[in-house]
XYZ file of C-alpha atoms in Angstrom:
664
model
C 214.217 -29.729 79.702
C 213.679 -26.343 78.024
C 210.908 -26.135 75.421
C 211.394 -23.695 72.559
C 208.565 -22.629 70.266
C 208.795 -20.267 67.306
C 205.598 -18.446 66.377
C 204.824 -16.727 63.076
C 202.202 -14.153 62.176
C 201.711 -14.208 58.409
C 199.097 -11.501 57.909
C 200.003 -7.821 57.620
C 202.529 -6.818 60.286
C 204.195 -10.199 59.864
C 206.500 -11.179 62.695
C 208.472 -13.949 64.394
C 208.576 -14.666 68.131
C 210.698 -17.087 70.170
C 209.109 -18.457 73.363
C 211.204 -20.462 75.814
C 209.397 -22.310 78.613
C 206.399 -20.022 78.297
C 208.243 -16.684 78.255
C 209.001 -14.428 75.292
C 212.747 -14.334 74.690
C 212.935 -12.636 71.291
C 210.513 -11.080 68.812
C 210.743 -8.897 65.728
C 208.346 -7.558 63.097
C 209.113 -7.924 59.407
C 208.910 -4.182 58.748
C 212.006 -3.600 60.883
C 214.229 -5.732 58.652
C 212.697 -5.223 55.199
C 212.268 -1.452 55.871
C 208.790 -1.411 54.339
C 206.031 -0.143 56.632
C 203.713 -2.891 57.853
C 205.974 -5.480 56.196
C 204.018 -5.440 52.938
C 206.763 -6.837 50.737
C 205.930 -8.147 47.257
C 204.434 -11.614 47.281
C 207.303 -13.106 45.289
C 209.781 -11.866 47.929
C 207.733 -12.706 51.017
C 209.109 -16.185 51.717
C 212.698 -14.983 51.470
C 211.957 -11.960 53.673
C 210.369 -14.128 56.361
C 213.210 -16.652 56.199
C 215.706 -13.819 56.709
C 213.628 -12.472 59.623
C 213.639 -15.959 61.169
C 217.421 -16.160 60.853
C 217.740 -12.746 62.518
C 215.606 -13.775 65.499
C 217.272 -17.167 65.936
C 220.754 -15.830 65.322
C 220.252 -13.118 67.904
C 219.384 -15.830 70.422
C 222.394 -17.895 69.267
C 220.109 -20.661 68.024
C 219.446 -22.458 64.758
C 216.330 -24.071 63.368
C 217.478 -27.389 64.829
C 217.133 -25.932 68.337
C 213.384 -25.270 67.916
C 211.038 -27.917 69.303
C 207.801 -26.626 67.757
C 206.753 -24.156 65.060
C 203.328 -22.547 64.815
C 201.767 -20.248 62.243
C 198.726 -17.978 62.411
C 197.143 -15.622 59.896
C 193.859 -13.830 59.322
C 193.625 -15.471 55.903
C 193.771 -19.157 56.808
C 190.268 -20.559 57.362
C 191.371 -23.986 58.589
C 194.394 -25.900 59.932
C 195.203 -27.325 56.496
C 195.629 -23.847 55.040
C 197.855 -22.836 57.940
C 200.105 -25.783 57.135
C 200.280 -24.528 53.544
C 201.222 -21.096 54.844
C 204.114 -22.630 56.744
C 205.226 -24.341 53.549
C 205.391 -21.010 51.717
C 208.145 -19.876 54.061
C 210.500 -22.402 52.576
C 211.709 -23.342 56.030
C 213.242 -26.783 56.377
C 211.057 -27.729 59.315
C 209.916 -31.322 59.753
C 206.144 -31.484 59.530
C 205.955 -33.389 62.818
C 207.266 -30.298 64.622
C 204.603 -27.977 63.216
C 201.629 -27.159 65.392
C 198.220 -25.888 64.318
C 196.427 -23.130 66.170
C 192.743 -24.048 66.648
C 190.360 -21.722 64.840
C 189.061 -19.055 65.076
C 192.727 -18.295 65.412
C 193.419 -14.582 65.025
C 191.527 -13.315 68.056
C 192.566 -16.275 70.176
C 196.196 -15.462 69.400
C 195.636 -11.806 70.332
C 194.025 -12.820 73.638
C 196.695 -15.392 74.442
C 199.467 -12.850 73.946
C 197.744 -10.549 76.427
C 196.857 -13.053 79.144
C 200.044 -15.109 79.166
C 202.216 -11.998 79.546
C 199.983 -10.254 82.116
C 201.036 -12.129 85.236
C 197.355 -12.565 86.174
C 195.983 -15.881 87.460
C 192.658 -15.209 85.779
C 191.155 -12.466 83.632
C 188.708 -11.631 80.917
C 190.402 -10.988 77.574
C 188.795 -8.636 75.044
C 189.917 -8.368 71.414
C 188.696 -5.646 69.045
C 190.227 -4.878 65.672
C 189.191 -3.949 62.150
C 188.985 -7.574 61.056
C 189.999 -10.994 62.304
C 190.140 -14.553 61.014
C 188.023 -16.002 58.264
C 185.212 -18.014 59.892
C 182.421 -19.717 57.907
C 182.729 -17.237 55.040
C 182.791 -14.228 57.369
C 185.277 -12.641 59.763
C 185.755 -12.193 63.484
C 184.627 -8.778 64.700
C 184.827 -8.538 68.509
C 185.684 -11.482 70.749
C 186.114 -12.041 74.484
C 187.485 -15.008 76.418
C 187.777 -15.988 80.049
C 191.243 -17.216 80.983
C 192.243 -19.117 84.093
C 195.807 -20.251 84.563
C 196.158 -23.960 83.805
C 192.799 -24.177 81.984
C 191.791 -23.695 78.382
C 190.230 -20.288 77.642
C 186.470 -20.120 77.226
C 184.799 -17.899 74.657
C 182.288 -15.668 76.456
C 181.464 -13.180 73.693
C 181.844 -13.353 69.921
C 180.494 -11.362 66.998
C 181.157 -11.844 63.298
C 180.484 -9.980 60.094
C 178.846 -12.164 57.507
C 181.336 -11.747 54.662
C 185.100 -11.774 54.298
C 185.533 -8.239 52.968
C 188.114 -5.754 54.235
C 186.619 -2.283 54.131
C 188.609 0.331 52.260
C 190.003 -0.828 48.907
C 191.405 1.110 45.947
C 189.504 0.782 42.681
C 190.036 3.093 39.720
C 191.813 5.564 41.952
C 188.988 5.693 44.514
C 188.495 4.226 47.982
C 185.542 1.847 48.258
C 183.844 0.335 51.281
C 180.739 -1.802 51.868
C 177.458 0.050 52.092
C 176.703 -1.641 55.395
C 179.538 -1.119 57.852
C 179.760 -3.597 60.676
C 182.001 -3.569 63.740
C 183.662 -1.053 66.046
C 187.068 -1.411 64.434
C 185.719 -1.320 60.890
C 183.713 1.873 61.468
C 186.669 3.647 63.095
C 188.878 2.514 60.203
C 186.509 3.758 57.503
C 185.980 7.139 59.184
C 189.766 7.448 59.499
C 190.131 6.786 55.768
C 187.361 9.313 55.059
C 189.313 11.884 57.073
C 192.249 11.293 54.727
C 194.444 9.494 57.233
C 196.156 6.556 55.577
C 199.740 5.541 55.105
C 201.177 6.944 51.912
C 200.359 4.886 48.841
C 198.340 2.304 50.775
C 194.896 1.681 52.200
C 196.254 1.080 55.705
C 194.436 3.523 57.934
C 196.432 5.750 60.285
C 193.996 5.677 63.185
C 196.325 7.372 65.651
C 195.870 10.613 63.731
C 192.109 10.455 64.199
C 192.596 10.094 67.948
C 195.005 13.040 68.022
C 192.774 15.285 65.906
C 189.703 14.507 68.018
C 190.942 16.681 70.879
C 190.732 19.769 68.656
C 187.080 19.300 67.797
C 183.663 18.992 69.356
C 180.986 16.450 68.591
C 178.927 17.088 65.489
C 175.831 15.772 67.254
C 174.839 14.853 70.780
C 173.133 11.844 69.192
C 175.319 9.030 67.933
C 175.805 8.994 64.168
C 177.819 5.814 63.615
C 177.440 3.363 66.499
C 174.202 2.917 68.432
C 173.964 1.115 71.757
C 170.588 -0.452 72.442
C 168.976 -3.289 74.373
C 170.224 -5.765 71.763
C 173.781 -4.496 71.817
C 175.676 -2.508 69.205
C 174.234 -1.385 65.891
C 176.076 0.199 62.964
C 173.076 0.658 60.645
C 173.442 4.433 60.316
C 177.216 4.603 59.834
C 177.445 4.725 56.047
C 174.457 7.069 55.647
C 175.996 9.444 58.177
C 179.227 9.593 56.186
C 177.216 10.384 53.045
C 175.164 13.080 54.765
C 178.332 14.702 56.075
C 179.840 14.777 52.583
C 182.615 12.264 53.226
C 181.186 9.499 51.011
C 178.597 8.718 48.376
C 176.512 5.673 47.565
C 177.330 4.145 44.185
C 176.785 0.672 42.697
C 175.465 -0.603 46.038
C 178.731 0.344 47.721
C 180.230 3.288 49.546
C 182.773 5.496 47.764
C 184.779 7.577 50.230
C 185.504 11.251 49.629
C 188.524 11.811 51.841
C 190.283 15.078 52.520
C 192.792 15.594 49.680
C 196.403 15.069 50.590
C 198.211 18.302 51.261
C 195.028 19.980 52.509
C 195.046 20.644 56.245
C 192.176 19.324 58.340
C 189.561 21.980 59.020
C 186.895 22.335 61.711
C 184.623 19.774 60.074
C 187.404 17.177 60.119
C 188.190 17.976 63.751
C 184.529 17.617 64.717
C 184.119 14.360 62.799
C 187.189 12.982 64.579
C 185.732 14.063 67.929
C 182.405 12.398 67.081
C 183.859 9.039 66.100
C 186.314 9.024 69.028
C 183.454 9.584 71.484
C 181.284 6.870 69.934
C 184.236 4.490 69.656
C 185.080 4.895 73.349
C 181.420 4.553 74.339
C 181.000 1.333 72.350
C 184.219 -0.215 73.666
C 183.325 0.679 77.244
C 179.920 -0.941 76.743
C 181.635 -4.164 75.655
C 184.129 -3.975 78.520
C 181.310 -3.796 81.058
C 179.442 -6.646 79.382
C 182.533 -8.847 79.270
C 183.493 -8.196 82.891
C 179.916 -8.982 83.921
C 179.863 -12.253 81.980
C 183.241 -13.313 83.323
C 182.399 -12.164 86.852
C 185.822 -10.589 87.263
C 187.441 -7.173 87.582
C 190.653 -8.271 85.864
C 190.938 -7.490 82.169
C 193.558 -7.962 79.453
C 193.347 -6.346 76.025
C 194.806 -6.823 72.568
C 193.904 -5.983 68.980
C 194.656 -2.800 67.075
C 191.829 -0.824 68.668
C 193.664 -0.931 71.984
C 196.486 1.197 70.664
C 193.945 3.979 71.166
C 195.489 5.250 74.385
C 192.655 7.670 75.155
C 190.272 4.716 75.207
C 192.609 2.665 77.397
C 192.591 5.306 80.119
C 188.791 5.189 80.182
C 188.867 1.396 80.434
C 191.314 1.536 83.357
C 188.614 3.187 85.466
C 186.337 0.172 84.910
C 188.735 -2.462 86.275
C 190.784 -3.436 89.296
C 193.553 -4.934 87.153
C 194.246 -3.947 83.549
C 196.977 -5.149 81.212
C 197.355 -4.266 77.528
C 199.709 -6.297 75.371
C 202.260 -3.812 74.002
C 202.356 -5.307 70.481
C 198.573 -5.041 70.237
C 198.391 -5.126 66.442
C 198.945 -8.213 64.317
C 202.704 -8.375 64.894
C 201.898 -9.496 68.443
C 200.129 -12.600 67.173
C 203.374 -14.468 66.609
C 203.776 -14.250 70.391
C 200.146 -15.199 70.980
C 200.398 -18.280 68.775
C 203.587 -19.495 70.481
C 202.264 -18.833 73.983
C 198.980 -20.609 73.262
C 200.948 -23.537 71.898
C 203.074 -23.735 75.032
C 200.116 -23.687 77.391
C 197.649 -25.844 75.453
C 199.083 -27.775 72.513
C 202.223 -29.568 73.695
C 201.115 -31.688 76.618
C 201.051 -28.870 79.134
C 198.351 -30.747 81.073
C 201.150 -32.945 82.382
C 202.913 -29.941 83.948
C 201.968 -28.097 87.092
C 200.786 -24.686 85.884
C 203.101 -21.927 87.041
C 201.817 -18.388 87.330
C 202.561 -16.636 84.019
C 205.386 -14.131 84.292
C 204.466 -10.502 83.650
C 206.209 -8.967 80.663
C 208.390 -6.251 82.168
C 209.953 -4.801 79.000
C 209.866 -5.213 75.230
C 213.561 -4.975 74.361
C 213.202 -8.215 72.414
C 214.855 -7.563 69.058
C 218.167 -9.165 68.099
C 221.295 -7.676 69.722
C 222.708 -5.004 67.423
C 225.602 -3.717 69.518
C 226.648 -6.297 72.105
C 229.266 -8.951 71.337
C 230.614 -6.855 68.490
C 227.426 -7.259 66.448
C 228.139 -4.004 64.565
C 231.336 -1.995 64.133
C 229.973 1.526 64.630
C 233.157 3.393 63.570
C 233.215 1.354 60.363
C 229.548 2.155 59.657
C 230.189 5.851 60.333
C 233.195 5.827 58.001
C 230.986 4.713 55.130
C 229.127 7.995 55.644
C 232.419 9.947 55.780
C 231.623 10.458 59.435
C 233.523 9.987 62.685
C 232.029 8.268 65.752
C 233.287 9.498 69.112
C 233.431 6.742 71.725
C 232.581 7.571 75.336
C 234.211 5.684 78.197
C 231.047 3.692 78.861
C 227.266 3.712 78.398
C 226.727 5.834 81.513
C 229.015 8.559 80.161
C 227.172 8.518 76.844
C 223.834 8.848 78.668
C 225.168 11.817 80.657
C 226.362 13.574 77.490
C 223.043 12.905 75.745
C 221.145 14.362 78.711
C 223.306 17.490 78.599
C 222.576 17.884 74.877
C 218.820 17.530 75.358
C 218.933 19.938 78.320
C 220.426 22.675 76.133
C 217.730 22.206 73.512
C 219.192 19.705 71.071
C 217.273 16.890 69.370
C 218.942 13.547 69.959
C 218.618 10.165 68.269
C 218.919 7.410 70.898
C 219.804 3.863 69.780
C 220.478 1.034 72.237
C 221.218 -2.659 71.788
C 217.916 -4.538 71.399
C 214.952 -2.813 69.776
C 211.387 -2.738 71.081
C 208.726 -5.232 69.991
C 205.585 -3.317 69.086
C 204.837 0.151 67.698
C 206.124 2.312 70.588
C 209.673 3.564 71.074
C 210.409 3.038 74.741
C 214.026 4.033 75.178
C 215.847 1.737 72.757
C 214.923 3.361 69.425
C 213.845 6.898 70.390
C 214.193 10.527 69.392
C 214.507 12.584 72.577
C 214.216 16.284 73.283
C 213.362 18.826 75.980
C 209.653 18.747 76.921
C 209.508 22.361 78.061
C 211.323 24.513 75.485
C 208.773 26.511 73.437
C 208.700 25.569 69.767
C 210.210 22.111 70.225
C 206.996 20.334 69.205
C 206.734 22.391 66.021
C 210.379 21.770 65.112
C 209.982 18.028 65.636
C 206.818 17.797 63.568
C 208.015 20.025 60.719
C 211.750 19.389 60.436
C 212.404 15.969 61.956
C 209.304 13.794 61.713
C 207.782 15.581 58.653
C 204.277 15.106 60.025
C 201.121 17.105 60.683
C 201.376 20.010 63.127
C 198.356 18.877 65.170
C 199.934 15.610 66.271
C 201.035 15.442 69.918
C 204.141 13.871 71.401
C 204.483 11.421 74.258
C 206.588 11.665 77.398
C 208.744 9.271 79.375
C 208.776 9.877 83.133
C 210.687 8.363 86.023
C 208.163 6.043 87.671
C 208.659 7.446 91.164
C 207.583 10.911 89.941
C 204.643 9.768 87.830
C 201.793 10.738 90.139
C 203.237 14.137 90.990
C 203.155 15.094 87.301
C 200.271 13.088 85.797
C 196.787 11.987 86.867
C 197.125 8.336 85.851
C 194.401 5.886 86.963
C 196.886 2.988 86.850
C 199.856 1.894 88.916
C 202.143 2.353 85.914
C 202.248 2.719 82.133
C 205.473 1.016 80.986
C 204.419 0.536 77.355
C 203.118 4.055 76.562
C 199.545 2.839 76.021
C 197.600 5.318 78.167
C 196.807 9.017 77.965
C 196.175 10.960 81.139
C 195.786 14.580 82.273
C 198.941 16.489 83.101
C 198.576 18.072 86.517
C 197.532 21.666 85.977
C 200.352 23.143 88.028
C 202.924 21.189 85.990
C 201.764 22.003 82.469
C 203.809 25.174 82.004
C 207.025 23.243 82.672
C 206.453 20.610 79.945
C 204.359 22.455 77.348
C 205.701 20.476 74.377
C 204.162 17.186 75.549
C 200.836 18.648 76.718
C 198.128 18.108 74.122
C 195.485 20.711 73.401
C 193.125 19.006 75.876
C 195.689 19.050 78.701
C 196.638 15.360 78.409
C 199.768 13.413 77.550
C 200.531 9.837 76.516
C 203.140 8.556 78.949
C 205.697 5.829 79.537
C 206.717 5.185 83.116
C 210.367 4.169 83.494
C 210.979 1.979 86.523
C 214.208 1.081 88.286
C 214.330 -2.441 86.854
C 214.187 -1.393 83.190
C 217.187 -2.905 81.379
C 219.635 -0.656 79.587
C 220.640 2.967 80.051
C 217.433 4.865 79.314
C 216.732 5.346 83.001
C 220.304 6.607 83.461
C 219.609 9.182 80.771
C 216.407 10.295 82.534
C 218.131 10.538 85.900
C 220.887 12.677 84.385
C 218.323 14.896 82.664
C 216.469 15.333 85.954
C 219.676 16.274 87.742
C 220.509 18.914 85.117
C 217.037 20.411 84.557
C 214.940 19.421 87.551
C 212.541 17.661 85.163
C 211.975 13.885 85.528
C 210.213 13.962 82.131
C 211.539 13.897 78.557
C 209.779 14.095 75.204
C 210.123 10.659 73.593
C 209.037 9.916 70.034
C 209.757 7.011 67.715
C 213.090 6.955 65.910
C 211.826 7.138 62.362
C 210.645 9.599 59.765
C 207.092 9.836 58.527
C 206.108 6.796 56.490
C 209.115 4.727 57.595
C 209.416 1.887 60.101
C 211.268 2.528 63.341
C 215.019 2.091 62.861
C 216.347 -1.372 63.633
C 220.015 -1.434 62.672
C 222.730 1.193 63.254
C 222.757 1.805 59.493
C 219.085 2.810 59.691
C 219.926 5.288 62.446
C 222.735 6.842 60.362
C 220.318 7.126 57.457
C 217.905 9.071 59.676
C 220.733 11.336 60.887
C 221.285 12.260 57.243
C 217.547 12.606 56.659
C 216.272 15.004 59.326
C 217.235 17.946 61.524
C 218.499 15.992 64.512
C 221.517 17.469 66.267
C 223.324 14.313 67.260
C 222.999 10.564 67.477
C 223.960 8.174 70.268
C 224.472 4.509 69.370
C 225.419 2.694 72.542
C 228.523 4.448 73.844
C 229.202 6.125 70.479
C 228.215 9.698 69.633
C 227.855 11.184 66.150
C 227.056 14.825 65.471
C 224.724 15.871 62.648
C 226.294 16.437 59.229
C 226.771 19.893 57.762
C 223.901 19.689 55.289
C 224.943 22.900 53.532
C 228.160 21.254 52.339
C 226.471 18.091 51.024
C 225.480 17.670 47.377
C 222.041 16.259 46.577
C 221.511 14.076 43.524
C 218.377 12.919 41.765
C 217.553 9.199 42.102
C 215.286 8.787 39.095
C 215.000 10.162 35.583
C 211.279 9.490 35.580
C 208.952 12.504 35.929
C 207.719 12.939 39.466
C 204.925 14.974 41.016
C 206.911 17.524 43.022
C 203.874 19.663 43.916
C 205.531 23.095 43.818
C 207.706 25.042 41.386
C 210.294 25.501 44.125
C 210.653 21.740 44.556
C 210.753 21.174 40.797
C 213.695 23.551 40.416
C 215.591 21.869 43.269
C 215.099 18.444 41.656
C 216.285 19.737 38.276
C 219.452 21.256 39.744
C 220.342 18.308 42.022
C 223.204 16.844 40.003
C 225.435 15.459 42.767
C 228.017 18.225 42.245
C 226.320 21.388 43.493
C 226.242 21.699 47.262
C 223.126 22.769 49.084
C 224.759 26.145 49.752
C 225.394 26.601 46.038
C 221.830 25.564 45.219
C 220.388 28.052 47.694
C 222.481 30.843 46.166
C 221.482 29.911 42.623
C 217.809 29.752 43.596
C 217.970 32.930 45.728
C 216.343 30.985 48.558
C 217.039 30.821 52.291
C 219.583 28.085 53.057
C 217.526 26.528 55.870
C 214.424 26.366 53.687
C 216.326 24.610 50.887
C 217.788 22.103 53.357
C 214.304 21.286 54.688
C 212.901 20.799 51.186
C 215.787 18.532 50.156
C 215.396 16.431 53.297
C 211.703 15.955 52.559
C 212.448 15.028 48.938
C 215.038 12.563 50.212
C 212.490 11.007 52.579
C 210.177 10.548 49.609
C 212.843 8.791 47.556
C 213.390 11.540 44.967
C 216.811 12.800 46.071
C 219.756 11.478 48.050
C 223.171 12.759 49.111
C 226.042 12.074 46.746
C 228.899 10.105 48.266
C 227.062 8.286 51.040
C 225.621 4.753 51.024
C 222.633 4.359 48.738
C 219.271 3.988 50.411
C 217.282 0.910 49.303
C 214.007 2.222 47.963
C 210.942 0.254 49.157
C 208.794 -0.918 46.278
C 205.028 -1.315 46.455
C 203.907 -3.460 43.520
C 200.912 -4.933 45.322
C 197.433 -3.819 44.169
C 196.665 -1.691 47.237
C 199.640 0.559 46.488
C 199.923 3.477 44.125
C 203.632 4.298 43.641
C 203.098 6.920 40.926
C 203.003 9.871 43.302
C 204.549 10.803 46.598
C 202.427 13.866 47.281
C 201.135 14.117 50.813
């Protein structure tokens, strides 16, 4: 008889995951449905948002709550099983208490590790978890934890470190960012340095650590001696971290705490920022590799699985691969993956699994786990397009749409690519992607400046047909299906794919194998046939500061919000609107910080009647420049297009947010 378990993660990056007989069948993060990055909805709306997310996941699997045998909840903020039961109650779900399970504590890191091991396909492995902070334990928090897993046996803790208080470093107070004077932990130090560099998500204290990794390649170490993380005979030490930030001018000591002095928004990183990023990236990798070697030694194995936010650092992961015989990284490595970890742990250890013969865990082959959005008539694409005064052209089938999309990318167009079920985790892997030619000069700049609205230094990833991987990239692994490793591009190939080659000659890659569901591989094969390149630039289908698109409506909104050329939704194709003929209108009468006089004048004149062409003439400005400025103001919630569906504006009333300015 099939056993169904629904897992919840109720910390940041909240999520729901359905596990059937030990395999993930569906999973979705809250941010995809509420359209607020990291799922940080107001507290008063949280229960309703999670209930709606649950209905989406169950409905997509054609199930109801009555079909679920067990429910399990995990969170960083629940110090004991009783509090986790209270968390479940806050969801307002009509779930009989006898069907609720409790994850043994410490829960957060165990959930991370379980997600990694029970989707790896390994019979045994060491599991290492490193993140900025984990569960509350005895008044403190988990820091770095390792377990030894053997199929059919309960995992054993082989390494654990804790910080001695429950703080979360990096909090707003009186308009400033504060951190503890004594930093403690690999993830915490990397987080605080990232915040000091000025990399955080707009209006929040959530660090944007991927930018630190990307910037590091432009710099050189500030010192050949470590400044933040020391490795000695007694392990890792972080005693000098805060003083180093002060000495470098990125923080000051005040009131027995650390006040960060980050790079102001709108100011480009300079050489000092590049060198600081290079320094912390080197020390971060060195410290993680030290722990990897220690954990493998203690477990007496060469098989390793990884989870926790630190293992989204793909440069680090490539270094770790050289230390192991078998490596697997759970694709949803941040907290959204813990709904899967909780449910998988429950299946293997909490529901009488000792009575079953342990089967080898199945390896997770793809992450197209979101609810169906196109199949079975889930969405009427022509009807959605009509609401935007747009027409959707229908191709004969998905293969024909893939062929047309490949032709568009081959001639230099930027294409939005939306398929049925979205990816679980932070990477777009061919279901919710923006695709373009990897070898046309200037493509990277156009994407960063006019589509993604992000910093010019940030690199782009590539998707490659698996059979051509080793002839284009020097990858120390058999494959990289989840885009979690960075590797050198072969020197003789770099000139052909310049737009995905980072300044250090590397690229983050996704390998696309023959058994990948859907039509993404068909697209790649068509692109190879047309161009001779088995590689395409693949970036997430979103704009800066927004979650990846989930529904077709989100994709249409992005088509009207950036300089893409066309959009493919299943077998439907939609070309970009004529922005010059659209009329922008102001969304708020409140004064806003528009940064420049040029932007202020655009906002004043945006009345919903004047077209962009008329505005450009009145302002004596170049049409393309005015379009770009309006699109950025639209992304920031100041303007929208008259006559198209209104965009729900995310609200950030929680204390860590500052909604009074959108300057970046």
